[in-house]
Amino acid sequence: MVATVLVLLCTQPLTAGPLAGNSWAVPVATLIIIGREITMSALREWAATLGPAARAAVAVNSLGKWKTATQMAALTCLLITKDGASSQLAIAAAAAGPPLLGIAAYLTAHSLAVYLAGLWKYIK
């Protein structure tokens, strides 16, 4: 669901807010988020074959929960502003959406780094 919304948001530049007209911010964040999800799926499958210690290295943690919550808030804000609405809510959402998506992309990349660090001894 998240991937679908992200891809659909990439079809047009942002219509409102401080990054109105920007055509690269959402696609870059989308690449980071979707790329991490695919990578983590593969890493978790691989870790499952290595035993309990490796599985524990890629177990869900609180960083992933914050990442998901930030993604959901960002996508909600971006969807509110997608049609260029001009209500107070839409103005606030336009101001909050892109920074929240940037934070979500950062948390996404950071959480991947944390998981990779935990699996590093198995990669060698």
PDB file of C-alpha atoms in Angstrom:
ATOM      1  CA  MET A   1       0.000   0.000   0.000  1.00  0.00           C
ATOM      2  CA  VAL A   2       2.781   2.432   0.943  1.00  0.00           C
ATOM      3  CA  ALA A   3       4.676   1.644  -2.259  1.00  0.00           C
ATOM      4  CA  THR A   4       1.564   2.260  -4.362  1.00  0.00           C
ATOM      5  CA  VAL A   5       0.910   5.650  -2.768  1.00  0.00           C
ATOM      6  CA  LEU A   6       4.561   6.644  -3.124  1.00  0.00           C
ATOM      7  CA  VAL A   7       4.660   5.700  -6.802  1.00  0.00           C
ATOM      8  CA  LEU A   8       1.415   7.560  -7.476  1.00  0.00           C
ATOM      9  CA  LEU A   9       2.737  10.653  -5.680  1.00  0.00           C
ATOM     10  CA  CYS A  10       5.773  10.575  -7.995  1.00  0.00           C
ATOM     11  CA  THR A  11       3.644  11.155 -11.092  1.00  0.00           C
ATOM     12  CA  GLN A  12       3.436  14.931 -10.575  1.00  0.00           C
ATOM     13  CA  PRO A  13       5.550  17.568  -8.839  1.00  0.00           C
ATOM     14  CA  LEU A  14       4.369  18.753  -5.438  1.00  0.00           C
ATOM     15  CA  THR A  15       1.487  21.185  -5.874  1.00  0.00           C
ATOM     16  CA  ALA A  16       1.712  23.184  -2.649  1.00  0.00           C
ATOM     17  CA  GLY A  17       3.960  24.019   0.249  1.00  0.00           C
ATOM     18  CA  PRO A  18       7.581  25.096   0.412  1.00  0.00           C
ATOM     19  CA  LEU A  19       8.616  22.594  -2.269  1.00  0.00           C
ATOM     20  CA  ALA A  20       5.789  23.351  -4.713  1.00  0.00           C
ATOM     21  CA  GLY A  21       6.882  22.487  -8.231  1.00  0.00           C
ATOM     22  CA  ASN A  22       9.708  20.263  -6.985  1.00  0.00           C
ATOM     23  CA  SER A  23       9.930  17.181  -9.171  1.00  0.00           C
ATOM     24  CA  TRP A  24      12.708  15.212  -7.457  1.00  0.00           C
ATOM     25  CA  ALA A  25      12.056  15.175  -3.683  1.00  0.00           C
ATOM     26  CA  VAL A  26       9.252  12.599  -3.668  1.00  0.00           C
ATOM     27  CA  PRO A  27      10.900  10.264  -6.233  1.00  0.00           C
ATOM     28  CA  VAL A  28      14.187  10.237  -4.276  1.00  0.00           C
ATOM     29  CA  ALA A  29      12.393   9.463  -1.019  1.00  0.00           C
ATOM     30  CA  THR A  30      10.359   6.805  -2.846  1.00  0.00           C
ATOM     31  CA  LEU A  31      13.518   5.092  -4.108  1.00  0.00           C
ATOM     32  CA  ILE A  32      14.990   5.059  -0.613  1.00  0.00           C
ATOM     33  CA  ILE A  33      11.833   3.731   1.034  1.00  0.00           C
ATOM     34  CA  ILE A  34      10.946   1.058  -1.534  1.00  0.00           C
ATOM     35  CA  GLY A  35      14.578   0.012  -1.953  1.00  0.00           C
ATOM     36  CA  ARG A  36      14.930  -0.486   1.794  1.00  0.00           C
ATOM     37  CA  GLU A  37      11.739  -2.524   2.004  1.00  0.00           C
ATOM     38  CA  ILE A  38      12.881  -4.883  -0.756  1.00  0.00           C
ATOM     39  CA  THR A  39      16.349  -5.169   0.785  1.00  0.00           C
ATOM     40  CA  MET A  40      14.971  -5.850   4.265  1.00  0.00           C
ATOM     41  CA  SER A  41      12.626  -8.542   2.943  1.00  0.00           C
ATOM     42  CA  ALA A  42      15.596 -10.305   1.365  1.00  0.00           C
ATOM     43  CA  LEU A  43      17.784  -9.848   4.464  1.00  0.00           C
ATOM     44  CA  ARG A  44      15.096 -11.226   6.776  1.00  0.00           C
ATOM     45  CA  GLU A  45      14.600 -14.266   4.550  1.00  0.00           C
ATOM     46  CA  TRP A  46      18.353 -14.853   4.441  1.00  0.00           C
ATOM     47  CA  ALA A  47      18.732 -14.316   8.201  1.00  0.00           C
ATOM     48  CA  ALA A  48      15.988 -16.863   8.844  1.00  0.00           C
ATOM     49  CA  THR A  49      18.186 -19.513   7.220  1.00  0.00           C
ATOM     50  CA  LEU A  50      21.161 -18.613   9.457  1.00  0.00           C
ATOM     51  CA  GLY A  51      19.546 -19.312  12.796  1.00  0.00           C
ATOM     52  CA  PRO A  52      18.130 -17.520  15.842  1.00  0.00           C
ATOM     53  CA  ALA A  53      21.019 -15.099  16.373  1.00  0.00           C
ATOM     54  CA  ALA A  54      20.801 -13.774  12.821  1.00  0.00           C
ATOM     55  CA  ARG A  55      17.014 -13.580  13.054  1.00  0.00           C
ATOM     56  CA  ALA A  56      17.386 -11.518  16.227  1.00  0.00           C
ATOM     57  CA  ALA A  57      19.687  -9.095  14.376  1.00  0.00           C
ATOM     58  CA  VAL A  58      16.864  -8.210  11.982  1.00  0.00           C
ATOM     59  CA  ALA A  59      13.983  -8.364  14.438  1.00  0.00           C
ATOM     60  CA  VAL A  60      11.570  -5.442  14.354  1.00  0.00           C
ATOM     61  CA  ASN A  61      12.640  -2.613  16.675  1.00  0.00           C
ATOM     62  CA  SER A  62      11.316   0.769  17.797  1.00  0.00           C
ATOM     63  CA  LEU A  63      13.217   2.597  15.044  1.00  0.00           C
ATOM     64  CA  GLY A  64      11.111   0.753  12.493  1.00  0.00           C
ATOM     65  CA  LYS A  65       7.958   1.790  14.316  1.00  0.00           C
ATOM     66  CA  TRP A  66       8.995   5.463  14.201  1.00  0.00           C
ATOM     67  CA  LYS A  67       9.883   5.087  10.522  1.00  0.00           C
ATOM     68  CA  THR A  68       6.466   3.670   9.736  1.00  0.00           C
ATOM     69  CA  ALA A  69       4.595   6.292  11.759  1.00  0.00           C
ATOM     70  CA  THR A  70       6.523   9.103  10.050  1.00  0.00           C
ATOM     71  CA  GLN A  71       5.836   7.588   6.623  1.00  0.00           C
ATOM     72  CA  MET A  72       2.122   7.355   7.353  1.00  0.00           C
ATOM     73  CA  ALA A  73       1.955  10.959   8.576  1.00  0.00           C
ATOM     74  CA  ALA A  74       3.923  12.192   5.550  1.00  0.00           C
ATOM     75  CA  LEU A  75       1.792  10.273   3.060  1.00  0.00           C
ATOM     76  CA  THR A  76      -1.408  11.492   4.702  1.00  0.00           C
ATOM     77  CA  CYS A  77      -0.227  15.101   4.424  1.00  0.00           C
ATOM     78  CA  LEU A  78       0.891  14.668   0.813  1.00  0.00           C
ATOM     79  CA  LEU A  79      -2.405  13.043  -0.162  1.00  0.00           C
ATOM     80  CA  ILE A  80      -4.377  15.885   1.444  1.00  0.00           C
ATOM     81  CA  THR A  81      -2.503  18.391  -0.729  1.00  0.00           C
ATOM     82  CA  LYS A  82      -2.407  16.315  -3.936  1.00  0.00           C
ATOM     83  CA  ASP A  83      -5.361  18.088  -5.533  1.00  0.00           C
ATOM     84  CA  GLY A  84      -4.145  21.566  -4.636  1.00  0.00           C
ATOM     85  CA  ALA A  85      -6.793  22.241  -1.982  1.00  0.00           C
ATOM     86  CA  SER A  86      -6.473  25.591  -0.212  1.00  0.00           C
ATOM     87  CA  SER A  87      -8.144  25.002   3.164  1.00  0.00           C
ATOM     88  CA  GLN A  88      -6.230  25.634   6.381  1.00  0.00           C
ATOM     89  CA  LEU A  89      -5.750  21.884   6.779  1.00  0.00           C
ATOM     90  CA  ALA A  90      -4.350  21.597   3.260  1.00  0.00           C
ATOM     91  CA  ILE A  91      -1.964  24.506   3.858  1.00  0.00           C
ATOM     92  CA  ALA A  92      -0.707  22.925   7.082  1.00  0.00           C
ATOM     93  CA  ALA A  93      -0.410  19.518   5.399  1.00  0.00           C
ATOM     94  CA  ALA A  94       1.524  21.049   2.485  1.00  0.00           C
ATOM     95  CA  ALA A  95       3.990  22.566   4.916  1.00  0.00           C
ATOM     96  CA  ALA A  96       4.379  19.347   6.954  1.00  0.00           C
ATOM     97  CA  GLY A  97       4.279  16.669   4.242  1.00  0.00           C
ATOM     98  CA  PRO A  98       7.629  17.126   2.470  1.00  0.00           C
ATOM     99  CA  PRO A  99       9.711  17.528   5.654  1.00  0.00           C
ATOM    100  CA  LEU A 100       7.999  14.492   7.183  1.00  0.00           C
ATOM    101  CA  LEU A 101       8.753  12.500   4.033  1.00  0.00           C
ATOM    102  CA  GLY A 102      12.394  13.581   4.271  1.00  0.00           C
ATOM    103  CA  ILE A 103      12.525  12.468   7.901  1.00  0.00           C
ATOM    104  CA  ALA A 104      10.877   9.169   6.939  1.00  0.00           C
ATOM    105  CA  ALA A 105      13.469   8.612   4.196  1.00  0.00           C
ATOM    106  CA  TYR A 106      16.282   9.338   6.664  1.00  0.00           C
ATOM    107  CA  LEU A 107      14.823   6.955   9.268  1.00  0.00           C
ATOM    108  CA  THR A 108      14.387   4.366   6.530  1.00  0.00           C
ATOM    109  CA  ALA A 109      18.042   4.557   5.457  1.00  0.00           C
ATOM    110  CA  HIS A 110      19.219   4.678   9.068  1.00  0.00           C
ATOM    111  CA  SER A 111      17.199   1.614  10.060  1.00  0.00           C
ATOM    112  CA  LEU A 112      18.652  -0.297   7.094  1.00  0.00           C
ATOM    113  CA  ALA A 113      22.138   0.640   8.284  1.00  0.00           C
ATOM    114  CA  VAL A 114      21.299  -0.583  11.804  1.00  0.00           C
ATOM    115  CA  TYR A 115      20.052  -3.916  10.493  1.00  0.00           C
ATOM    116  CA  LEU A 116      23.064  -4.319   8.188  1.00  0.00           C
ATOM    117  CA  ALA A 117      25.408  -3.601  11.097  1.00  0.00           C
ATOM    118  CA  GLY A 118      23.713  -6.356  13.076  1.00  0.00           C
ATOM    119  CA  LEU A 119      24.128  -8.801  10.203  1.00  0.00           C
ATOM    120  CA  TRP A 120      27.641  -7.722   9.223  1.00  0.00           C
ATOM    121  CA  LYS A 121      29.351 -10.653  10.969  1.00  0.00           C
ATOM    122  CA  TYR A 122      27.244 -13.055   8.868  1.00  0.00           C
ATOM    123  CA  ILE A 123      27.987 -11.251   5.594  1.00  0.00           C
ATOM    124  CA  LYS A 124      31.749 -11.799   5.761  1.00  0.00           C
TER     125      LYS A 124
END
